XYZ file of C-alpha atoms in Angstrom:
296
model
C 291.740 98.900 -7.375
C 290.736 100.479 -10.858
C 287.339 100.753 -9.942
C 287.600 102.625 -6.712
C 287.378 106.454 -7.452
C 289.515 108.219 -4.680
C 287.614 111.622 -3.446
C 290.023 113.766 -1.045
C 288.453 115.139 2.264
C 288.480 119.189 1.811
C 290.457 119.531 4.992
C 294.009 120.124 4.660
C 295.799 117.559 6.679
C 298.876 117.957 4.599
C 299.407 121.154 2.236
C 300.861 120.672 -1.159
C 303.139 123.809 -0.593
C 304.948 125.091 2.060
C 302.680 126.449 4.925
C 300.174 125.285 7.685
C 297.958 122.849 7.366
C 294.294 123.331 8.932
C 295.727 122.261 12.474
C 298.099 124.896 12.607
C 301.209 122.336 11.613
C 303.879 123.941 9.709
C 305.053 121.989 6.496
C 307.950 122.497 4.526
C 309.069 121.804 1.010
C 312.690 120.965 -0.784
C 312.208 121.678 -3.942
C 313.206 118.631 -6.230
C 313.210 115.983 -3.670
C 310.289 113.157 -3.848
C 307.712 112.982 -1.452
C 306.181 115.955 -1.206
C 305.832 118.221 1.642
C 307.068 116.925 5.385
C 306.745 118.469 9.044
C 308.800 121.846 9.558
C 311.137 121.471 12.375
C 309.838 123.132 15.256
C 306.318 123.630 13.500
C 303.976 121.669 15.822
C 301.835 124.055 17.839
C 301.303 121.970 20.921
C 304.577 122.960 23.068
C 302.898 122.049 26.665
C 300.916 119.098 26.901
C 299.315 120.166 29.697
C 298.006 123.359 27.756
C 297.036 121.194 24.612
C 293.332 122.559 24.659
C 294.505 126.161 24.139
C 297.012 125.330 21.799
C 295.339 122.821 19.275
C 293.090 123.889 16.144
C 290.456 121.340 15.434
C 289.135 122.115 12.020
C 284.954 122.580 11.940
C 283.834 120.448 9.165
C 280.465 122.357 9.164
C 282.399 125.555 8.265
C 284.633 124.254 4.996
C 283.734 124.085 1.610
C 282.484 120.976 0.414
C 281.064 121.995 -3.299
C 284.091 120.537 -4.894
C 283.243 116.818 -3.339
C 279.798 116.818 -3.833
C 280.454 117.669 -7.528
C 282.996 114.975 -7.814
C 280.871 112.494 -6.344
C 277.972 113.442 -8.526
C 279.998 112.517 -11.610
C 281.035 108.892 -10.918
C 279.125 106.271 -12.389
C 278.273 104.020 -9.393
C 277.161 101.303 -11.560
C 280.758 100.816 -12.363
C 282.943 102.436 -9.572
C 283.285 102.338 -5.935
C 283.448 106.038 -4.469
C 286.364 105.994 -1.553
C 286.878 108.966 0.793
C 290.592 109.693 1.406
C 291.280 110.446 5.237
C 295.268 110.544 6.134
C 296.758 111.318 8.914
C 294.948 109.086 11.529
C 295.335 109.368 15.484
C 299.351 108.479 15.961
C 300.105 110.602 12.996
C 297.888 113.767 13.971
C 299.552 113.222 17.518
C 303.130 113.381 16.442
C 302.228 116.391 13.799
C 300.809 118.236 16.751
C 303.348 117.475 19.485
C 306.617 116.463 17.279
C 307.528 113.017 16.783
C 310.247 113.022 19.819
C 307.761 114.607 22.378
C 304.695 112.402 21.216
C 306.755 109.110 21.711
C 307.506 110.209 25.357
C 304.320 111.551 26.086
C 302.456 108.175 25.056
C 304.936 106.642 27.574
C 305.017 109.139 30.775
C 301.550 111.102 30.284
C 299.047 108.112 28.890
C 296.143 110.144 30.480
C 296.767 113.224 28.544
C 297.541 111.512 25.593
C 294.343 109.878 25.957
C 292.515 113.046 25.871
C 294.000 114.161 23.012
C 293.363 111.312 21.012
C 290.046 111.268 22.265
C 289.597 114.952 20.687
C 291.149 114.063 17.402
C 289.045 110.799 17.062
C 286.089 113.137 17.658
C 286.865 115.287 14.968
C 287.549 112.390 12.789
C 284.305 111.131 13.479
C 282.302 114.424 12.517
C 284.554 114.314 9.188
C 283.574 110.975 8.353
C 279.559 111.774 8.656
C 279.916 114.903 7.089
C 281.920 113.340 4.086
C 279.368 110.611 3.804
C 276.481 112.810 3.864
C 277.842 114.918 0.667
C 279.683 112.132 -1.039
C 277.545 108.866 -0.487
C 280.748 106.823 0.425
C 280.939 103.286 -0.165
C 284.740 102.871 1.465
C 287.059 105.109 3.327
C 290.851 104.876 2.700
C 292.210 105.407 6.475
C 295.501 106.242 6.779
C 297.507 105.909 10.246
C 300.879 104.432 9.951
C 301.697 102.581 13.089
C 304.903 100.651 12.172
C 308.510 101.089 11.437
C 310.669 98.675 9.037
C 311.346 96.517 11.923
C 308.350 97.402 14.773
C 305.756 99.463 16.027
C 306.319 102.966 17.033
C 304.674 102.208 20.204
C 305.020 99.412 22.782
C 301.773 97.385 22.036
C 300.081 97.379 25.071
C 300.175 101.287 24.919
C 298.844 101.123 21.021
C 295.990 99.128 22.810
C 295.291 101.415 25.629
C 295.397 104.631 23.704
C 295.056 104.455 20.123
C 293.047 100.901 19.580
C 290.055 102.127 21.364
C 289.443 105.233 19.741
C 290.189 103.662 16.484
C 286.883 101.294 17.567
C 284.890 104.279 17.570
C 286.067 105.501 14.083
C 285.439 102.025 12.806
C 281.963 101.679 14.719
C 280.984 105.372 12.630
C 281.895 103.727 9.442
C 280.470 100.555 10.030
C 276.911 101.967 11.228
C 277.135 103.782 7.502
C 278.012 100.585 5.806
C 281.259 101.805 4.368
C 284.334 99.320 3.957
C 286.711 100.411 6.052
C 290.197 100.219 3.899
C 292.763 100.627 6.677
C 296.342 102.059 5.481
C 298.991 101.276 7.687
C 303.011 101.282 6.473
C 305.628 99.573 8.398
C 305.481 96.187 10.413
C 302.513 96.348 12.410
C 301.959 92.404 12.639
C 301.790 92.662 16.458
C 298.303 94.363 16.543
C 297.237 93.000 13.383
C 294.564 90.602 15.320
C 293.429 94.022 17.188
C 292.544 95.626 13.712
C 290.756 92.797 12.732
C 288.974 92.447 15.892
C 287.655 96.101 15.681
C 286.412 95.802 12.304
C 289.231 96.426 9.615
C 287.909 95.331 6.189
C 290.874 95.579 4.289
C 294.563 96.224 5.051
C 297.029 98.096 2.689
C 299.493 98.235 1.578
C 300.775 94.916 3.324
C 304.602 95.449 3.390
C 306.809 92.635 3.279
C 308.617 93.709 6.273
C 305.613 91.857 8.002
C 305.362 87.798 7.906
C 302.732 87.780 5.122
C 302.536 84.345 4.657
C 301.603 83.692 8.428
C 299.368 86.522 8.499
C 297.430 85.039 5.473
C 297.504 81.786 7.070
C 296.214 83.137 10.289
C 293.435 85.383 9.293
C 292.184 84.174 5.790
C 288.913 85.233 5.281
C 288.699 87.683 7.866
C 290.731 90.670 6.125
C 291.111 91.380 2.602
C 295.079 92.044 2.052
C 295.750 94.909 -0.648
C 299.425 95.401 -1.492
C 302.518 93.202 -1.035
C 304.306 93.293 -4.049
C 307.804 94.912 -2.757
C 308.483 98.515 -3.378
C 311.455 98.653 -1.747
C 313.573 95.551 -2.706
C 312.185 95.079 -6.044
C 309.885 97.671 -7.880
C 312.226 100.759 -6.863
C 315.504 99.110 -6.932
C 318.165 100.501 -9.160
C 318.289 98.281 -12.112
C 315.287 95.906 -11.844
C 314.516 94.001 -14.517
C 310.889 93.064 -15.641
C 311.398 89.482 -15.097
C 312.400 90.170 -11.574
C 308.949 92.167 -11.426
C 307.128 89.348 -12.945
C 308.798 86.770 -10.124
C 307.852 88.997 -7.381
C 304.255 89.239 -8.547
C 303.965 85.280 -8.721
C 305.221 85.184 -5.197
C 302.610 87.681 -3.705
C 300.022 85.638 -5.363
C 301.127 82.564 -4.401
C 301.381 83.761 -0.789
C 298.294 85.716 -0.573
C 295.629 84.851 -2.854
C 294.530 81.358 -2.091
C 290.690 81.403 -1.732
C 290.586 85.058 -2.749
C 290.610 88.073 0.007
C 293.832 89.697 -2.000
C 294.323 92.857 -4.218
C 297.604 92.662 -5.692
C 299.203 95.960 -5.988
C 302.752 97.432 -4.861
C 303.653 97.409 -1.093
C 303.892 101.575 -1.605
C 303.150 104.209 -4.251
C 306.209 106.245 -5.620
C 307.037 107.185 -9.112
C 307.729 103.816 -10.398
C 309.229 103.249 -14.316
C 305.944 102.668 -16.546
C 307.538 99.829 -17.965
C 307.685 98.094 -14.654
C 304.058 98.874 -14.016
C 303.161 97.422 -17.251
C 304.850 94.287 -16.668
C 303.530 93.899 -13.184
C 300.106 94.487 -14.210
C 300.261 92.227 -17.019
C 301.655 89.615 -15.024
C 298.870 90.100 -12.185
C 296.461 89.418 -15.098
C 298.099 86.428 -16.773
C 299.203 84.658 -13.633
C 296.380 85.655 -11.560
C 293.952 83.758 -13.954
C 296.011 80.336 -14.180
C 296.085 80.603 -10.457
C 292.468 80.741 -9.868
C 292.103 78.388 -12.778
């Protein structure tokens, strides 16, 4: 993805230092810990789902300073690069940031009507954001993040995800499709139960293809319908204590064999964490050398 230039939205969805984001969610930071800021315990603004309209703050994209986005986009050589807008904290993620994780998960099961209304409002904001972002930057792609999976399963039962999250994600996808923007859907965790759904509604790329999913089955079933980006195991290879460069190279070959047949694979780590440079150099070298041999 070296030829993709990412530009962040000017809306503060996750502050880099302790404080509130533009939705009023409070974030904390533990100095020295990896991972950056995290939602503060009790920092969620929606304390009563029946009154969410009076407790939620939705940023007005027309009142935000877009000058830095405009200048960044203008400086990119579009003959050599794709311009990608970075939009994080999708519908599910924003819902649990607003309510708190426990309360959100319960509400999806006990108050689906109210949750659908809340998710609809968040989707309306995302659509307004995408339109403004594209008007300013002329986007080729959007990295759209919404983590739907744990290590072992979805956060929500699939039927609940399909009833509440899917239709409003479809509206967001439709907005991107209308503007000829490539949809690069980021979703961590094991999401294979709804993988056919995200293809159905129009995702072009899925990242980061974490190996807790059966990547072999997904590639065989959906080859030619979506591009896989990621897959090279971060959890048990790249970030494993004491891992060797030979182990990294073996992992790269495994994922290329698994995902690269007939194209549709961007080889990359299954998550972004601070890896040792020696390991990244070995990974990149093996992608280039073995990848060329594979396609020959």
